[in-house]
Amino acid sequence: METQADTLTAPKDGNRKEDRHFVTALARGLDVLACFRAFDNELGNAELAQRCGLPKSTISRLTHTLTELGYLQALTDPVRYRLGSSALALAPAAQQGAEVLAVARPFMQELADLSQGVASLIVRDRGRMLIFENCQSESYLTLRVAVGSRVSGLTTAAGRAYLVALPPAEQRQALAAFRTDDRVSAAHAEGILSNSREESRRLGCTTSFGDWLPDINSIALAFRPGPSLPPMTLSCSGPNAIVPPAHLLEKVRPLLCDHIRQIEAACGVTA
């Protein structure tokens, strides 16, 4: 079973107009850079305008500026862009995340094989959650969401687990970003957070049974990969036909909790 997740949603400038510390031009430039994913690393102004929800004239000015600064490289005629050397120079700062991936991947594959679904390492990307890595089972009927895809922070088990793991101040900020991106009321978002807290206390993980996509089930647990990194989440997901809730809770959940402890220990995180 295959699905397509949103790669980018339009910026929500309306809620930020009263924030005098918020630099809209900078945010829009970062939105342009965030459009570039592994599965479409060359984009034109029309595609960027559609993904960012901005006029093409605005996008043209942003891409010109980013090209002058080396964050984009212009290609061909008509012009298309790919990430430039200045953007690639930021990659070493993410190296620690790659080291966490090397630790987590064997545990992820074991979870995928047991669940007969997909195990995903997921991080926050502003108002969404970003698929950082996947390990698939050999089942032909499984969930396939590409690495680099962005998914909901409120309807997925991964987003809910991330929220629960945050300290109060960061939790409020993340909840507001998720709520804006998912276009739901404050009361609805607060209800999801409250339910997720209770679920985490009761089960040791968060769940999403048909909340993100119909017939797709998942459980997730967040962990600290190191003192200088924000929480990451590890989730197991799959279609209801082969990954029903009872299977996830009874068979997969104990292994997920155990593997999270082992990953944190390997990353030098102590309880």
PDB file of C-alpha atoms in Angstrom:
ATOM      1  CA  MET A   1       0.000   0.000   0.000  1.00  0.00           C
ATOM      2  CA  GLU A   2       1.471   3.335  -1.041  1.00  0.00           C
ATOM      3  CA  THR A   3       0.645   6.837   0.071  1.00  0.00           C
ATOM      4  CA  GLN A   4       1.861  10.341  -0.745  1.00  0.00           C
ATOM      5  CA  ALA A   5       2.581  12.743   2.121  1.00  0.00           C
ATOM      6  CA  ASP A   6       2.687  16.506   1.756  1.00  0.00           C
ATOM      7  CA  THR A   7       6.179  17.755   1.022  1.00  0.00           C
ATOM      8  CA  LEU A   8       5.521  21.343   2.021  1.00  0.00           C
ATOM      9  CA  THR A   9       2.609  23.471   3.105  1.00  0.00           C
ATOM     10  CA  ALA A  10       2.134  27.189   2.617  1.00  0.00           C
ATOM     11  CA  PRO A  11       3.572  29.459   5.283  1.00  0.00           C
ATOM     12  CA  LYS A  12       1.041  30.791   7.756  1.00  0.00           C
ATOM     13  CA  ASP A  13       2.069  34.463   7.892  1.00  0.00           C
ATOM     14  CA  GLY A  14      -1.271  35.640   9.233  1.00  0.00           C
ATOM     15  CA  ASN A  15      -0.696  34.374  12.751  1.00  0.00           C
ATOM     16  CA  ARG A  16       2.734  36.047  12.886  1.00  0.00           C
ATOM     17  CA  LYS A  17       1.919  39.610  11.817  1.00  0.00           C
ATOM     18  CA  GLU A  18       1.750  40.793  15.405  1.00  0.00           C
ATOM     19  CA  ASP A  19       5.096  39.200  16.327  1.00  0.00           C
ATOM     20  CA  ARG A  20       7.581  42.058  15.879  1.00  0.00           C
ATOM     21  CA  HIS A  21      10.519  39.674  16.373  1.00  0.00           C
ATOM     22  CA  PHE A  22       9.481  37.429  13.473  1.00  0.00           C
ATOM     23  CA  VAL A  23      11.398  38.131  10.226  1.00  0.00           C
ATOM     24  CA  THR A  24       9.020  37.154   7.438  1.00  0.00           C
ATOM     25  CA  ALA A  25      11.567  37.516   4.622  1.00  0.00           C
ATOM     26  CA  LEU A  26      13.951  35.144   6.384  1.00  0.00           C
ATOM     27  CA  ALA A  27      11.159  32.650   6.993  1.00  0.00           C
ATOM     28  CA  ARG A  28      10.186  32.719   3.331  1.00  0.00           C
ATOM     29  CA  GLY A  29      13.777  32.132   2.247  1.00  0.00           C
ATOM     30  CA  LEU A  30      14.006  29.128   4.558  1.00  0.00           C
ATOM     31  CA  ASP A  31      10.688  27.860   3.196  1.00  0.00           C
ATOM     32  CA  VAL A  32      12.235  27.892  -0.286  1.00  0.00           C
ATOM     33  CA  LEU A  33      15.232  25.864   0.878  1.00  0.00           C
ATOM     34  CA  ALA A  34      12.938  23.424   2.685  1.00  0.00           C
ATOM     35  CA  CYS A  35      11.255  22.555  -0.621  1.00  0.00           C
ATOM     36  CA  PHE A  36      14.296  20.582  -1.765  1.00  0.00           C
ATOM     37  CA  ARG A  37      14.034  16.905  -0.889  1.00  0.00           C
ATOM     38  CA  ALA A  38      15.920  13.799  -1.974  1.00  0.00           C
ATOM     39  CA  PHE A  39      13.192  12.812  -4.441  1.00  0.00           C
ATOM     40  CA  ASP A  40      13.064  16.146  -6.352  1.00  0.00           C
ATOM     41  CA  ASN A  41      16.340  17.989  -5.917  1.00  0.00           C
ATOM     42  CA  GLU A  42      15.819  20.330  -8.902  1.00  0.00           C
ATOM     43  CA  LEU A  43      12.913  22.777  -8.821  1.00  0.00           C
ATOM     44  CA  GLY A  44      11.768  25.794 -10.851  1.00  0.00           C
ATOM     45  CA  ASN A  45      10.176  29.019  -9.659  1.00  0.00           C
ATOM     46  CA  ALA A  46       6.652  27.857 -10.543  1.00  0.00           C
ATOM     47  CA  GLU A  47       6.996  24.715  -8.435  1.00  0.00           C
ATOM     48  CA  LEU A  48       8.522  26.662  -5.571  1.00  0.00           C
ATOM     49  CA  ALA A  49       5.712  29.227  -5.709  1.00  0.00           C
ATOM     50  CA  GLN A  50       3.111  26.476  -5.552  1.00  0.00           C
ATOM     51  CA  ARG A  51       4.766  24.718  -2.628  1.00  0.00           C
ATOM     52  CA  CYS A  52       5.399  27.888  -0.628  1.00  0.00           C
ATOM     53  CA  GLY A  53       2.036  29.462  -1.394  1.00  0.00           C
ATOM     54  CA  LEU A  54       3.705  32.678  -2.556  1.00  0.00           C
ATOM     55  CA  PRO A  55       3.497  34.770  -5.758  1.00  0.00           C
ATOM     56  CA  LYS A  56       5.971  33.799  -8.434  1.00  0.00           C
ATOM     57  CA  SER A  57       7.421  37.338  -8.379  1.00  0.00           C
ATOM     58  CA  THR A  58       8.249  36.933  -4.683  1.00  0.00           C
ATOM     59  CA  ILE A  59       9.803  33.530  -5.318  1.00  0.00           C
ATOM     60  CA  SER A  60      11.922  34.993  -8.136  1.00  0.00           C
ATOM     61  CA  ARG A  61      13.390  37.572  -5.763  1.00  0.00           C
ATOM     62  CA  LEU A  62      14.034  34.935  -3.102  1.00  0.00           C
ATOM     63  CA  THR A  63      15.721  32.501  -5.492  1.00  0.00           C
ATOM     64  CA  HIS A  64      17.855  35.318  -6.930  1.00  0.00           C
ATOM     65  CA  THR A  65      19.019  36.294  -3.435  1.00  0.00           C
ATOM     66  CA  LEU A  66      19.656  32.695  -2.390  1.00  0.00           C
ATOM     67  CA  THR A  67      21.611  32.108  -5.603  1.00  0.00           C
ATOM     68  CA  GLU A  68      23.745  35.210  -5.021  1.00  0.00           C
ATOM     69  CA  LEU A  69      24.558  33.922  -1.518  1.00  0.00           C
ATOM     70  CA  GLY A  70      25.388  30.442  -2.761  1.00  0.00           C
ATOM     71  CA  TYR A  71      22.465  28.653  -1.096  1.00  0.00           C
ATOM     72  CA  LEU A  72      21.013  27.798  -4.513  1.00  0.00           C
ATOM     73  CA  GLN A  73      22.659  26.958  -7.819  1.00  0.00           C
ATOM     74  CA  ALA A  74      20.893  28.013 -11.028  1.00  0.00           C
ATOM     75  CA  LEU A  75      20.695  25.408 -13.804  1.00  0.00           C
ATOM     76  CA  THR A  76      19.635  25.424 -17.484  1.00  0.00           C
ATOM     77  CA  ASP A  77      17.168  27.660 -19.312  1.00  0.00           C
ATOM     78  CA  PRO A  78      14.361  27.990 -18.267  1.00  0.00           C
ATOM     79  CA  VAL A  79      16.038  28.293 -14.899  1.00  0.00           C
ATOM     80  CA  ARG A  80      15.760  25.533 -12.365  1.00  0.00           C
ATOM     81  CA  TYR A  81      17.559  25.377  -9.060  1.00  0.00           C
ATOM     82  CA  ARG A  82      19.280  22.931  -6.793  1.00  0.00           C
ATOM     83  CA  LEU A  83      20.903  23.397  -3.409  1.00  0.00           C
ATOM     84  CA  GLY A  84      24.214  25.251  -3.622  1.00  0.00           C
ATOM     85  CA  SER A  85      27.491  24.994  -1.761  1.00  0.00           C
ATOM     86  CA  SER A  86      26.466  27.319   1.087  1.00  0.00           C
ATOM     87  CA  ALA A  87      23.501  25.092   1.913  1.00  0.00           C
ATOM     88  CA  LEU A  88      25.618  21.955   1.661  1.00  0.00           C
ATOM     89  CA  ALA A  89      28.167  23.501   4.020  1.00  0.00           C
ATOM     90  CA  LEU A  90      25.520  23.308   6.752  1.00  0.00           C
ATOM     91  CA  ALA A  91      25.480  19.506   6.512  1.00  0.00           C
ATOM     92  CA  PRO A  92      28.334  18.820   8.974  1.00  0.00           C
ATOM     93  CA  ALA A  93      26.177  20.301  11.724  1.00  0.00           C
ATOM     94  CA  ALA A  94      23.768  17.407  11.155  1.00  0.00           C
ATOM     95  CA  GLN A  95      26.484  14.750  11.351  1.00  0.00           C
ATOM     96  CA  GLN A  96      25.529  13.798  14.883  1.00  0.00           C
ATOM     97  CA  GLY A  97      22.058  12.948  13.592  1.00  0.00           C
ATOM     98  CA  ALA A  98      23.634  10.599  11.054  1.00  0.00           C
ATOM     99  CA  GLU A  99      25.520   8.884  13.871  1.00  0.00           C
ATOM    100  CA  VAL A 100      22.232   8.326  15.713  1.00  0.00           C
ATOM    101  CA  LEU A 101      20.836   6.773  12.553  1.00  0.00           C
ATOM    102  CA  ALA A 102      23.695   4.274  12.421  1.00  0.00           C
ATOM    103  CA  VAL A 103      22.875   3.241  15.991  1.00  0.00           C
ATOM    104  CA  ALA A 104      19.126   3.068  15.433  1.00  0.00           C
ATOM    105  CA  ARG A 105      18.943   1.285  12.067  1.00  0.00           C
ATOM    106  CA  PRO A 106      19.446  -2.335  13.302  1.00  0.00           C
ATOM    107  CA  PHE A 107      16.772  -1.826  15.973  1.00  0.00           C
ATOM    108  CA  MET A 108      14.454  -0.303  13.381  1.00  0.00           C
ATOM    109  CA  GLN A 109      14.822  -3.276  11.046  1.00  0.00           C
ATOM    110  CA  GLU A 110      13.984  -5.688  13.843  1.00  0.00           C
ATOM    111  CA  LEU A 111      10.855  -3.702  14.643  1.00  0.00           C
ATOM    112  CA  ALA A 112       9.846  -3.597  10.976  1.00  0.00           C
ATOM    113  CA  ASP A 113      10.267  -7.357  10.633  1.00  0.00           C
ATOM    114  CA  LEU A 114       8.235  -8.063  13.762  1.00  0.00           C
ATOM    115  CA  SER A 115       5.449  -5.656  12.878  1.00  0.00           C
ATOM    116  CA  GLN A 116       5.373  -6.590   9.163  1.00  0.00           C
ATOM    117  CA  GLY A 117       5.091  -2.863   8.523  1.00  0.00           C
ATOM    118  CA  VAL A 118       7.585  -0.003   8.457  1.00  0.00           C
ATOM    119  CA  ALA A 119       9.741   1.405  11.253  1.00  0.00           C
ATOM    120  CA  SER A 120      10.517   5.097  10.845  1.00  0.00           C
ATOM    121  CA  LEU A 121      12.897   7.516  12.511  1.00  0.00           C
ATOM    122  CA  ILE A 122      11.106  10.865  12.510  1.00  0.00           C
ATOM    123  CA  VAL A 123      12.129  14.404  13.502  1.00  0.00           C
ATOM    124  CA  ARG A 124      10.276  17.693  13.687  1.00  0.00           C
ATOM    125  CA  ASP A 125      10.466  20.121  10.772  1.00  0.00           C
ATOM    126  CA  ARG A 126       8.673  23.299  11.880  1.00  0.00           C
ATOM    127  CA  GLY A 127       4.917  22.550  11.786  1.00  0.00           C
ATOM    128  CA  ARG A 128       5.313  19.008  10.484  1.00  0.00           C
ATOM    129  CA  MET A 129       7.183  15.812  11.233  1.00  0.00           C
ATOM    130  CA  LEU A 130       9.893  14.752   8.766  1.00  0.00           C
ATOM    131  CA  ILE A 131      10.629  11.137   7.819  1.00  0.00           C
ATOM    132  CA  PHE A 132      14.382  10.882   8.462  1.00  0.00           C
ATOM    133  CA  GLU A 133      14.792   7.151   7.718  1.00  0.00           C
ATOM    134  CA  ASN A 134      12.649   4.076   7.047  1.00  0.00           C
ATOM    135  CA  CYS A 135      13.209   0.360   7.475  1.00  0.00           C
ATOM    136  CA  GLN A 136      10.687  -1.787   5.608  1.00  0.00           C
ATOM    137  CA  SER A 137       9.502  -5.314   6.235  1.00  0.00           C
ATOM    138  CA  GLU A 138       9.378  -7.747   3.332  1.00  0.00           C
ATOM    139  CA  SER A 139       5.572  -7.652   3.227  1.00  0.00           C
ATOM    140  CA  TYR A 140       4.253  -6.539  -0.150  1.00  0.00           C
ATOM    141  CA  LEU A 141       1.241  -4.887   1.537  1.00  0.00           C
ATOM    142  CA  THR A 142       2.889  -2.200   3.618  1.00  0.00           C
ATOM    143  CA  LEU A 143       2.998   1.542   4.089  1.00  0.00           C
ATOM    144  CA  ARG A 144       5.425   3.397   1.837  1.00  0.00           C
ATOM    145  CA  VAL A 145       6.179   7.029   2.662  1.00  0.00           C
ATOM    146  CA  ALA A 146       9.403   8.362   1.175  1.00  0.00           C
ATOM    147  CA  VAL A 147      12.285   9.573   3.299  1.00  0.00           C
ATOM    148  CA  GLY A 148      12.073  13.386   3.295  1.00  0.00           C
ATOM    149  CA  SER A 149       8.267  13.420   3.330  1.00  0.00           C
ATOM    150  CA  ARG A 150       6.567  15.600   5.911  1.00  0.00           C
ATOM    151  CA  VAL A 151       3.536  14.340   7.821  1.00  0.00           C
ATOM    152  CA  SER A 152       1.100  15.741  10.361  1.00  0.00           C
ATOM    153  CA  GLY A 153       2.299  16.486  13.869  1.00  0.00           C
ATOM    154  CA  LEU A 154      -1.121  16.073  15.501  1.00  0.00           C
ATOM    155  CA  THR A 155      -2.628  13.043  13.773  1.00  0.00           C
ATOM    156  CA  THR A 156       0.467  10.804  13.695  1.00  0.00           C
ATOM    157  CA  ALA A 157       1.749   8.777  16.624  1.00  0.00           C
ATOM    158  CA  ALA A 158       5.224  10.215  15.977  1.00  0.00           C
ATOM    159  CA  GLY A 159       4.088  13.812  16.313  1.00  0.00           C
ATOM    160  CA  ARG A 160       2.150  13.017  19.463  1.00  0.00           C
ATOM    161  CA  ALA A 161       5.135  11.224  21.001  1.00  0.00           C
ATOM    162  CA  TYR A 162       7.351  14.185  20.169  1.00  0.00           C
ATOM    163  CA  LEU A 163       4.982  16.600  21.920  1.00  0.00           C
ATOM    164  CA  VAL A 164       4.782  14.488  25.061  1.00  0.00           C
ATOM    165  CA  ALA A 165       8.588  14.327  25.299  1.00  0.00           C
ATOM    166  CA  LEU A 166       9.091  18.117  25.315  1.00  0.00           C
ATOM    167  CA  PRO A 167       9.463  20.378  28.355  1.00  0.00           C
ATOM    168  CA  PRO A 168       6.475  22.742  28.860  1.00  0.00           C
ATOM    169  CA  ALA A 169       7.776  25.852  27.063  1.00  0.00           C
ATOM    170  CA  GLU A 170       8.935  23.920  23.991  1.00  0.00           C
ATOM    171  CA  GLN A 171       5.752  21.874  24.061  1.00  0.00           C
ATOM    172  CA  ARG A 172       3.568  24.997  23.789  1.00  0.00           C
ATOM    173  CA  GLN A 173       5.590  26.295  20.854  1.00  0.00           C
ATOM    174  CA  ALA A 174       5.501  22.981  19.006  1.00  0.00           C
ATOM    175  CA  LEU A 175       1.786  22.519  19.658  1.00  0.00           C
ATOM    176  CA  ALA A 176       1.065  25.965  18.213  1.00  0.00           C
ATOM    177  CA  ALA A 177       3.118  25.169  15.095  1.00  0.00           C
ATOM    178  CA  PHE A 178       1.392  21.801  14.608  1.00  0.00           C
ATOM    179  CA  ARG A 179      -2.041  23.344  15.169  1.00  0.00           C
ATOM    180  CA  THR A 180      -1.400  26.070  12.597  1.00  0.00           C
ATOM    181  CA  ASP A 181      -0.138  23.614  10.003  1.00  0.00           C
ATOM    182  CA  ASP A 182      -3.012  21.157  10.551  1.00  0.00           C
ATOM    183  CA  ARG A 183      -5.535  24.024  10.627  1.00  0.00           C
ATOM    184  CA  VAL A 184      -7.333  22.873  13.773  1.00  0.00           C
ATOM    185  CA  SER A 185      -8.678  24.825  16.740  1.00  0.00           C
ATOM    186  CA  ALA A 186      -6.718  25.389  19.925  1.00  0.00           C
ATOM    187  CA  ALA A 187      -9.248  23.330  21.866  1.00  0.00           C
ATOM    188  CA  HIS A 188      -8.898  20.385  19.475  1.00  0.00           C
ATOM    189  CA  ALA A 189      -5.094  20.504  19.646  1.00  0.00           C
ATOM    190  CA  GLU A 190      -5.179  20.696  23.446  1.00  0.00           C
ATOM    191  CA  GLY A 191      -7.451  17.656  23.498  1.00  0.00           C
ATOM    192  CA  ILE A 192      -4.989  15.668  21.387  1.00  0.00           C
ATOM    193  CA  LEU A 193      -2.118  16.644  23.673  1.00  0.00           C
ATOM    194  CA  SER A 194      -4.070  15.703  26.800  1.00  0.00           C
ATOM    195  CA  ASN A 195      -5.038  12.323  25.337  1.00  0.00           C
ATOM    196  CA  SER A 196      -1.456  11.699  24.244  1.00  0.00           C
ATOM    197  CA  ARG A 197      -0.117  12.418  27.726  1.00  0.00           C
ATOM    198  CA  GLU A 198      -2.593   9.996  29.280  1.00  0.00           C
ATOM    199  CA  GLU A 199      -1.856   7.371  26.643  1.00  0.00           C
ATOM    200  CA  SER A 200       1.888   7.701  27.189  1.00  0.00           C
ATOM    201  CA  ARG A 201       1.464   7.203  30.949  1.00  0.00           C
ATOM    202  CA  ARG A 202      -0.774   4.190  30.440  1.00  0.00           C
ATOM    203  CA  LEU A 203       0.952   2.457  27.521  1.00  0.00           C
ATOM    204  CA  GLY A 204       4.478   3.884  27.483  1.00  0.00           C
ATOM    205  CA  CYS A 205       3.937   5.092  23.905  1.00  0.00           C
ATOM    206  CA  THR A 206       1.480   7.056  21.760  1.00  0.00           C
ATOM    207  CA  THR A 207      -0.865   5.646  19.127  1.00  0.00           C
ATOM    208  CA  SER A 208      -2.644   6.674  15.951  1.00  0.00           C
ATOM    209  CA  PHE A 209      -5.208   4.151  14.756  1.00  0.00           C
ATOM    210  CA  GLY A 210      -6.728   5.541  11.563  1.00  0.00           C
ATOM    211  CA  ASP A 211      -6.278   9.163  12.663  1.00  0.00           C
ATOM    212  CA  TRP A 212      -3.643  10.148  10.099  1.00  0.00           C
ATOM    213  CA  LEU A 213      -4.827   8.024   7.182  1.00  0.00           C
ATOM    214  CA  PRO A 214      -7.810   5.655   7.139  1.00  0.00           C
ATOM    215  CA  ASP A 215      -6.809   2.054   7.869  1.00  0.00           C
ATOM    216  CA  ILE A 216      -3.251   3.029   8.843  1.00  0.00           C
ATOM    217  CA  ASN A 217      -2.160   2.221  12.393  1.00  0.00           C
ATOM    218  CA  SER A 218       0.984   3.288  14.230  1.00  0.00           C
ATOM    219  CA  ILE A 219       2.619   3.491  17.635  1.00  0.00           C
ATOM    220  CA  ALA A 220       5.586   5.698  18.530  1.00  0.00           C
ATOM    221  CA  LEU A 221       7.962   6.624  21.297  1.00  0.00           C
ATOM    222  CA  ALA A 222      10.307   9.614  21.505  1.00  0.00           C
ATOM    223  CA  PHE A 223      13.875   9.517  22.760  1.00  0.00           C
ATOM    224  CA  ARG A 224      16.769  11.845  23.408  1.00  0.00           C
ATOM    225  CA  PRO A 225      19.631  11.017  21.021  1.00  0.00           C
ATOM    226  CA  GLY A 226      22.089  13.163  22.959  1.00  0.00           C
ATOM    227  CA  PRO A 227      22.370  16.286  25.099  1.00  0.00           C
ATOM    228  CA  SER A 228      22.767  18.605  22.096  1.00  0.00           C
ATOM    229  CA  LEU A 229      19.984  17.139  19.957  1.00  0.00           C
ATOM    230  CA  PRO A 230      16.199  17.576  20.143  1.00  0.00           C
ATOM    231  CA  PRO A 231      13.959  14.531  20.616  1.00  0.00           C
ATOM    232  CA  MET A 232      13.554  12.063  17.775  1.00  0.00           C
ATOM    233  CA  THR A 233      10.719   9.593  17.472  1.00  0.00           C
ATOM    234  CA  LEU A 234      10.697   5.946  16.455  1.00  0.00           C
ATOM    235  CA  SER A 235       7.416   4.647  15.083  1.00  0.00           C
ATOM    236  CA  CYS A 236       6.024   1.397  13.711  1.00  0.00           C
ATOM    237  CA  SER A 237       3.221   1.707  11.171  1.00  0.00           C
ATOM    238  CA  GLY A 238       1.274  -0.301   8.663  1.00  0.00           C
ATOM    239  CA  PRO A 239      -2.123  -0.992   7.097  1.00  0.00           C
ATOM    240  CA  ASN A 240      -4.822  -2.379   9.366  1.00  0.00           C
ATOM    241  CA  ALA A 241      -5.076  -5.570   7.316  1.00  0.00           C
ATOM    242  CA  ILE A 242      -1.643  -6.751   8.482  1.00  0.00           C
ATOM    243  CA  VAL A 243      -0.804  -4.389  11.368  1.00  0.00           C
ATOM    244  CA  PRO A 244      -3.949  -4.191  13.533  1.00  0.00           C
ATOM    245  CA  PRO A 245      -3.907  -2.247  16.820  1.00  0.00           C
ATOM    246  CA  ALA A 246      -3.796  -5.402  18.959  1.00  0.00           C
ATOM    247  CA  HIS A 247      -0.665  -6.612  17.155  1.00  0.00           C
ATOM    248  CA  LEU A 248       1.086  -3.277  17.652  1.00  0.00           C
ATOM    249  CA  LEU A 249       0.160  -3.020  21.322  1.00  0.00           C
ATOM    250  CA  GLU A 250       0.680  -6.625  22.356  1.00  0.00           C
ATOM    251  CA  LYS A 251       3.614  -7.732  20.203  1.00  0.00           C
ATOM    252  CA  VAL A 252       5.445  -4.657  18.940  1.00  0.00           C
ATOM    253  CA  ARG A 253       5.103  -2.206  21.847  1.00  0.00           C
ATOM    254  CA  PRO A 254       7.306  -4.154  24.321  1.00  0.00           C
ATOM    255  CA  LEU A 255      10.100  -4.405  21.760  1.00  0.00           C
ATOM    256  CA  LEU A 256       9.747  -0.724  20.850  1.00  0.00           C
ATOM    257  CA  CYS A 257      10.121   0.318  24.493  1.00  0.00           C
ATOM    258  CA  ASP A 258      13.112  -1.983  24.960  1.00  0.00           C
ATOM    259  CA  HIS A 259      14.812  -0.761  21.791  1.00  0.00           C
ATOM    260  CA  ILE A 260      14.362   2.883  22.763  1.00  0.00           C
ATOM    261  CA  ARG A 261      16.198   2.179  26.028  1.00  0.00           C
ATOM    262  CA  GLN A 262      19.013   0.474  24.126  1.00  0.00           C
ATOM    263  CA  ILE A 263      19.308   3.311  21.598  1.00  0.00           C
ATOM    264  CA  GLU A 264      19.508   5.923  24.335  1.00  0.00           C
ATOM    265  CA  ALA A 265      22.125   3.862  26.186  1.00  0.00           C
ATOM    266  CA  ALA A 266      24.188   3.541  23.007  1.00  0.00           C
ATOM    267  CA  CYS A 267      23.942   7.322  22.527  1.00  0.00           C
ATOM    268  CA  GLY A 268      25.179   7.932  26.067  1.00  0.00           C
ATOM    269  CA  VAL A 269      21.830   9.081  27.447  1.00  0.00           C
ATOM    270  CA  THR A 270      21.212   8.035  31.044  1.00  0.00           C
ATOM    271  CA  ALA A 271      17.855   7.937  32.792  1.00  0.00           C
TER     272      ALA A 271
END
